[in-house]
Tab-separated table of C-alpha atoms in Angstrom:
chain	number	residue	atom	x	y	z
V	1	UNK	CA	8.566	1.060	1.562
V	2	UNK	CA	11.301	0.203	-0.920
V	3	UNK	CA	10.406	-1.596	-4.168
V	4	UNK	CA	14.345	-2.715	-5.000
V	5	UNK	CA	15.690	-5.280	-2.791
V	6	UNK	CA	16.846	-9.192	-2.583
V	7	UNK	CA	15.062	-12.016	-1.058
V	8	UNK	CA	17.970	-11.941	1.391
V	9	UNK	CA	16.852	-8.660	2.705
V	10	UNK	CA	13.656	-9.218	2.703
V	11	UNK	CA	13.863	-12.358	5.011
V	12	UNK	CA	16.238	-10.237	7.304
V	13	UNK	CA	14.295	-7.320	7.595
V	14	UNK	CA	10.996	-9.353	8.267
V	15	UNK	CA	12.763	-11.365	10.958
V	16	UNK	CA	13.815	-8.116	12.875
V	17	UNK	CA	10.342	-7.353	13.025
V	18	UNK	CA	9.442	-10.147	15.033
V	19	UNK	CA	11.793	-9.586	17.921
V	20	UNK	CA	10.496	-7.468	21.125
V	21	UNK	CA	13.044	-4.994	22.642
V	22	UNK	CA	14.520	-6.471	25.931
V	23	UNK	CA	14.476	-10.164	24.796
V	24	UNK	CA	17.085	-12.902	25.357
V	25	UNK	CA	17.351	-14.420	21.597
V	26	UNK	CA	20.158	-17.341	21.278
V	27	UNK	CA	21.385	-16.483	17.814
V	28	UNK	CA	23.780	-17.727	14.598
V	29	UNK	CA	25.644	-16.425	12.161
V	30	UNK	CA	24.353	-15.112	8.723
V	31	UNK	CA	20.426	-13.869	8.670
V	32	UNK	CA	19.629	-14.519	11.721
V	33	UNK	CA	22.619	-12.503	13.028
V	34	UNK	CA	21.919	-9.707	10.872
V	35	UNK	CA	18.282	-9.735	11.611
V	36	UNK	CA	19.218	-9.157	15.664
V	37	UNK	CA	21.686	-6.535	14.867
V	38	UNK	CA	18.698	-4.816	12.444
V	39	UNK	CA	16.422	-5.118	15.294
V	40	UNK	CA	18.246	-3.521	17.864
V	41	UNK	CA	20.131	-0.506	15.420
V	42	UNK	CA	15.707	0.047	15.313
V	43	UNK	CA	13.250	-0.874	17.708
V	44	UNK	CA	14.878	-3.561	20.153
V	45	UNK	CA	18.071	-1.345	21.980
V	46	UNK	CA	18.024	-3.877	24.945
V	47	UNK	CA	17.736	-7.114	23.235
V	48	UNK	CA	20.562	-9.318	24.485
V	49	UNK	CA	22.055	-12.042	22.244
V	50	UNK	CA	23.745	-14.864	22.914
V	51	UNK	CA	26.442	-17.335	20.383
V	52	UNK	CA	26.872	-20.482	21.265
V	53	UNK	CA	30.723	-19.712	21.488
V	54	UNK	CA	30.205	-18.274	25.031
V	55	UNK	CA	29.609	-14.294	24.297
V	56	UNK	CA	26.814	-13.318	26.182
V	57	UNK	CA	25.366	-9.939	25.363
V	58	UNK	CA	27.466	-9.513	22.282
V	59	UNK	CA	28.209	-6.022	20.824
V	60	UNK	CA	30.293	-6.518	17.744
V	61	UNK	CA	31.599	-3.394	15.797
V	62	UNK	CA	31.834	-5.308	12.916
V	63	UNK	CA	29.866	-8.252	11.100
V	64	UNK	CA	31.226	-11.752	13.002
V	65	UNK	CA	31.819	-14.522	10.002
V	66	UNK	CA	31.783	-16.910	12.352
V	67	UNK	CA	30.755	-17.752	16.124
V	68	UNK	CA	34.217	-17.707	17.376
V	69	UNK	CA	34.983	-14.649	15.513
V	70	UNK	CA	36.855	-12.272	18.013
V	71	UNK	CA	34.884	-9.682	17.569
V	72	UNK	CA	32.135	-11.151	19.568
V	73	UNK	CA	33.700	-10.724	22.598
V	74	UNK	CA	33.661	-6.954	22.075
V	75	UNK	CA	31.275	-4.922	24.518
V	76	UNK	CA	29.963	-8.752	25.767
V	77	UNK	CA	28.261	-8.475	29.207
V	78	UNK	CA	29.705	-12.144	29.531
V	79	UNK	CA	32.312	-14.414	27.779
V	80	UNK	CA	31.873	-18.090	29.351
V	81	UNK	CA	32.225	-21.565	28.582
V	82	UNK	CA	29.919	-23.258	26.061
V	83	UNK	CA	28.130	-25.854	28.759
V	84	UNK	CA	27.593	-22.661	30.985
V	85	UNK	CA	25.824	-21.027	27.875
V	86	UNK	CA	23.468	-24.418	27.756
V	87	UNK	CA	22.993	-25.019	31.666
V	88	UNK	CA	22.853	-21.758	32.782
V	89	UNK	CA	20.953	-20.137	30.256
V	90	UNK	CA	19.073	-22.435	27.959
V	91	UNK	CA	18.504	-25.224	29.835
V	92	UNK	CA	17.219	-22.788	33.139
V	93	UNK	CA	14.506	-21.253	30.659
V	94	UNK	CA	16.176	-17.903	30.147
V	95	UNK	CA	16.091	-17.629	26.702
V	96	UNK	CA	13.432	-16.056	25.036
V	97	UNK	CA	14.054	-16.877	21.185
V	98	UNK	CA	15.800	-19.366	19.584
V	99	UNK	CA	16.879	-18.519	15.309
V	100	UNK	CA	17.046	-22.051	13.827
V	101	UNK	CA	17.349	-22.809	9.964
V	102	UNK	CA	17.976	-26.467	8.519
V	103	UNK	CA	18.468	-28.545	5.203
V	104	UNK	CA	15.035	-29.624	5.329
V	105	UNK	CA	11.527	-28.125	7.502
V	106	UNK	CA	8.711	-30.184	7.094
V	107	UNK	CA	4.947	-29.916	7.606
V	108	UNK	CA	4.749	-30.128	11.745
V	109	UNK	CA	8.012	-27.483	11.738
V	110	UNK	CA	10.832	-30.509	12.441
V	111	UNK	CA	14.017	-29.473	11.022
V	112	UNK	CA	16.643	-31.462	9.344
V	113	UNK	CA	20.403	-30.794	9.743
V	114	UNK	CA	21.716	-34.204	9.405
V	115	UNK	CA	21.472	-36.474	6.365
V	116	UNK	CA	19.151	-36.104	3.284
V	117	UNK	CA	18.067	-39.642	2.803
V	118	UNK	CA	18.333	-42.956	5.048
V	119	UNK	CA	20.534	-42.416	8.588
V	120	UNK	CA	22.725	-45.564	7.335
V	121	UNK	CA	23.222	-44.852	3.726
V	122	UNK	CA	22.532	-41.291	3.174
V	123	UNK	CA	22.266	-39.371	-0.287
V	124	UNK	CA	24.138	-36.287	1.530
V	125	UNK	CA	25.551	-35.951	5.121
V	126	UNK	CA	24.813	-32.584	6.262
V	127	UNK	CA	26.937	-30.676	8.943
V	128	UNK	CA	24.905	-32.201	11.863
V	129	UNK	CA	22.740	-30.734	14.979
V	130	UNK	CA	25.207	-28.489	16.897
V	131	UNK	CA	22.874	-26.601	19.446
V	132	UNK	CA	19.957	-26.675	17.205
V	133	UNK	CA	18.266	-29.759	19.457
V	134	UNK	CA	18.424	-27.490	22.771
V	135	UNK	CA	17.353	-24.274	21.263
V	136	UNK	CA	14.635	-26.376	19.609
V	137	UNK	CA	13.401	-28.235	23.209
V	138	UNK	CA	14.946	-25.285	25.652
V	139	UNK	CA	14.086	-21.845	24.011
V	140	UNK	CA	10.574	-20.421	24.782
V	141	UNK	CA	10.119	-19.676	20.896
V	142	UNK	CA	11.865	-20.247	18.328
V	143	UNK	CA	11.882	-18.296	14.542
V	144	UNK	CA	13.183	-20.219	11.444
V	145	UNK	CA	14.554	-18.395	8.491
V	146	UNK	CA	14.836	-20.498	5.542
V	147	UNK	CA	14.443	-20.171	1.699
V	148	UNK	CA	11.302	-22.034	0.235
V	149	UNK	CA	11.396	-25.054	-2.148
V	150	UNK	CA	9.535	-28.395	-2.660
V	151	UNK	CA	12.937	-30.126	-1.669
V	152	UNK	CA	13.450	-27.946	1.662
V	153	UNK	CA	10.322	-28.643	3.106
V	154	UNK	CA	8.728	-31.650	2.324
V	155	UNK	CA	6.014	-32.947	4.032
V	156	UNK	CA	8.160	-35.049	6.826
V	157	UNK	CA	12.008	-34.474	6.967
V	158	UNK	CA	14.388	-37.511	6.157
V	159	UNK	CA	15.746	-37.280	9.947
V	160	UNK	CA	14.365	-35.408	13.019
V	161	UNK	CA	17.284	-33.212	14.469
V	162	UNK	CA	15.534	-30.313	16.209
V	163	UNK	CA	11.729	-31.173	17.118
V	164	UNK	CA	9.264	-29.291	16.251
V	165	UNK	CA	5.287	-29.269	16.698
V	166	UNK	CA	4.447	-32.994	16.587
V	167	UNK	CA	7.040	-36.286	15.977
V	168	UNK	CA	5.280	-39.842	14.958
V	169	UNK	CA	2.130	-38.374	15.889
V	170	UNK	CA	3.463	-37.026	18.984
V	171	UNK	CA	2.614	-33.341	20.694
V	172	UNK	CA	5.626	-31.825	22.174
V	173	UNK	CA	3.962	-31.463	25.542
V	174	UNK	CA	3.462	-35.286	25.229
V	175	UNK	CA	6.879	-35.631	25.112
V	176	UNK	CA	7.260	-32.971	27.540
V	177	UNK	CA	9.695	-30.169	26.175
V	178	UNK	CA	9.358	-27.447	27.428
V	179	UNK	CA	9.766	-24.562	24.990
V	180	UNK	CA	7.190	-23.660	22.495
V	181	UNK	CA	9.422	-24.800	19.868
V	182	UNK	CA	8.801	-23.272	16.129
V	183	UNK	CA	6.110	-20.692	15.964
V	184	UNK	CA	6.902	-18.941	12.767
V	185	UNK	CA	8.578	-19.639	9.444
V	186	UNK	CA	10.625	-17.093	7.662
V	187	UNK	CA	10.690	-17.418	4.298
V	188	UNK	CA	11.657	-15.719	0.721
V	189	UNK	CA	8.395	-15.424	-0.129
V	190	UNK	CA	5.638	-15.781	2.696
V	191	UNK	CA	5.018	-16.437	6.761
V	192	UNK	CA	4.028	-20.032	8.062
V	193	UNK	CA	3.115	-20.049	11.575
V	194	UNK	CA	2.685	-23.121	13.614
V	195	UNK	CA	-1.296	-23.904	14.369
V	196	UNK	CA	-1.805	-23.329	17.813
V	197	UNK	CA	-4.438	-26.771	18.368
V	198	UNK	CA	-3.056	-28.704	15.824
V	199	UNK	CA	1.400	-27.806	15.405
V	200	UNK	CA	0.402	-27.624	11.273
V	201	UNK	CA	2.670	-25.327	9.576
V	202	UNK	CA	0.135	-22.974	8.424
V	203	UNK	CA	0.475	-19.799	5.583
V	204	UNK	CA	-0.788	-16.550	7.452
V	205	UNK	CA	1.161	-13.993	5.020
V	206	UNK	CA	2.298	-13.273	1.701
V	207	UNK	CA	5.236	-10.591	0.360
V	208	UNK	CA	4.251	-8.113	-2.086
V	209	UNK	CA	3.785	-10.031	-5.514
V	210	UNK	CA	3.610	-13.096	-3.824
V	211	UNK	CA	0.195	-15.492	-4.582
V	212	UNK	CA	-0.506	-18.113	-3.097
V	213	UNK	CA	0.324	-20.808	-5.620
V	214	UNK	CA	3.604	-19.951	-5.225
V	215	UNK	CA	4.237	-20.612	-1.739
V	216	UNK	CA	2.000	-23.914	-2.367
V	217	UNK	CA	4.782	-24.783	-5.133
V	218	UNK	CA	7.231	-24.866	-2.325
V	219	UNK	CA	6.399	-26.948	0.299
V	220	UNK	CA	5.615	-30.985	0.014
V	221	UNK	CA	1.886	-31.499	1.324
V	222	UNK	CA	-1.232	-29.594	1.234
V	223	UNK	CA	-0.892	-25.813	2.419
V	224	UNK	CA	-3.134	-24.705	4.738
V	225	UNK	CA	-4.029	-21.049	4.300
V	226	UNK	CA	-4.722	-19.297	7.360
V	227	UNK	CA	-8.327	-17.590	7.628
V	228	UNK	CA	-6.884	-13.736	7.572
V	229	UNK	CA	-4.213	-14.031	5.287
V	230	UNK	CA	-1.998	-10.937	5.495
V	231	UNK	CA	0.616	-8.851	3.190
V	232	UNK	CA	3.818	-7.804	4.466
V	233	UNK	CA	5.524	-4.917	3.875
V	234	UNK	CA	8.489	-4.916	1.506
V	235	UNK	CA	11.803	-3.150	3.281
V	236	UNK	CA	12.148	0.626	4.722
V	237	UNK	CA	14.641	2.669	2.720
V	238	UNK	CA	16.269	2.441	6.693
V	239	UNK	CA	15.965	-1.204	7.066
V	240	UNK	CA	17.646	-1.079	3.847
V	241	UNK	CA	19.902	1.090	4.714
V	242	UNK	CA	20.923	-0.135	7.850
V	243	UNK	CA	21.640	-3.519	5.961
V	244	UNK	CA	23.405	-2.452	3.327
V	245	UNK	CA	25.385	0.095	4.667
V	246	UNK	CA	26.382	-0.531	8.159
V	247	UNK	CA	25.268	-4.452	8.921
V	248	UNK	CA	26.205	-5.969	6.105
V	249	UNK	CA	28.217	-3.644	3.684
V	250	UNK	CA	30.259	-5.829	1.926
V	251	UNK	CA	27.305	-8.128	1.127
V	252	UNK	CA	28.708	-11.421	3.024
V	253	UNK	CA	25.204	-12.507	3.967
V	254	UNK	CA	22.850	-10.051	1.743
V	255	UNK	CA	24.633	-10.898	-1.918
């Protein structure tokens, strides 16, 4: 385990942990995308990814800065229109992970990516929902990656764009989506995974020289701490490596 690396890497390299080899994950640009590309340079070969530009099975030889970046299209199993990448594949259940991130995440895992304040008269107007709602409904999981702060995750989130465990005291089987929605948090400093009887954003690990005031410093309503609170590993020299040197070597995404 390395002892010198950024929060940045850290989030990435605990993300690519989390995907299984062989998975369908629908994926963005920045962590997320490095996260994928991590995963399958280590454990995950066969894991297929998916932008919501159209590029299905995406092999770039190169980091993408954007999801119509050409380079997307290179070694892609697929290269279709962006309602074929929704019906066909979303919407029909075939996607195994969704990567979300958002403004604001609150305590039931709802994310924000609209305004920061009232709808009407909002304090900031934020760049909107994108596919975020389907991946949120459609994908049978979905992993958030997000930094942690008092004013990113509060304890309900100004404006619901991509449900997560509960809405105005609603289940998401009660208003019958489909997709388990989002399980795990990943932040700069510790897990939160959804409760499975009660959608709760819950802490169930902590990064090395993390406590547990400090996540509780971060978030806007009363942490749960789950019974077997774990410690996560820091970054492999070759997670490191792989990130620094062949992901991500100009530090677009890691800086």
């Amino acid at each position: 385990m390395a002892t010198d690396y950024t929060p940045s890497e850290m989030m990435a390299a605990v993300a690519a942990r989390e995907l299984r080899d062989g998975e369908v994950t629908f994926v963005g640009i920045g962590l997320p995308n490095l996260a994928c590309n991590l995963a399958r340079a280590l454990h995950a070969p066969n894991l297929v990814l998916i932008y919501e530009s159209g590029a299905i099975g995406a092999a770039p030889d190169r980091l993408p800065v954007s999801i119509g970046d050409p380079s997307l299209v290179t070694g892609s199993l697929m290269v279709c229109p962006m309602a074929d990448v929704f019906q066909l594949f979303l919407q029909n259940g075939r996607v195994g992970v969704g990567f979300l991130g958002g403004a604001q995440i609150d305590r039931w895992g709802n994310i924000n990516t609209t305004v920061v304040g009232s709808y009407r008269e909002p304090k900031v107007r934020l760049p909107g929902a994108g596919g975020a709602p389907e991946i949120a409904v459609h994908a049978r999981r979905v992993l958030v990656i997000s930094r942690l702060s008092a004013r990113s995750f509060p304890a309900e989130v100004d404006f619901v764009t991509s449900p997560g465990q509960r809405s105005h005291g609603r289940s998401r089987r009660e208003l019958g989506m489909p997709g388990a929605g989002p399980v795990k948090v990943v932040t700069d400093k510790a897990i939160l995974e959804s409760d499975p009887s009660t959608g709760e954003m819950v802490l169930t690990a902590l990064y090395p020289g993390v406590a547990v005031e400090d996540v509780e410093r971060g978030v806007g309503w009363p942490l749960r701490v789950g019974a077997a609170l774990d410690t996560v590993a820091g970054p492999t020299g070759e997670e490191l490596r792989l990130l620094r040197e062949v992901l991500d070597p100009r530090g677009l995404y890691l800086s």
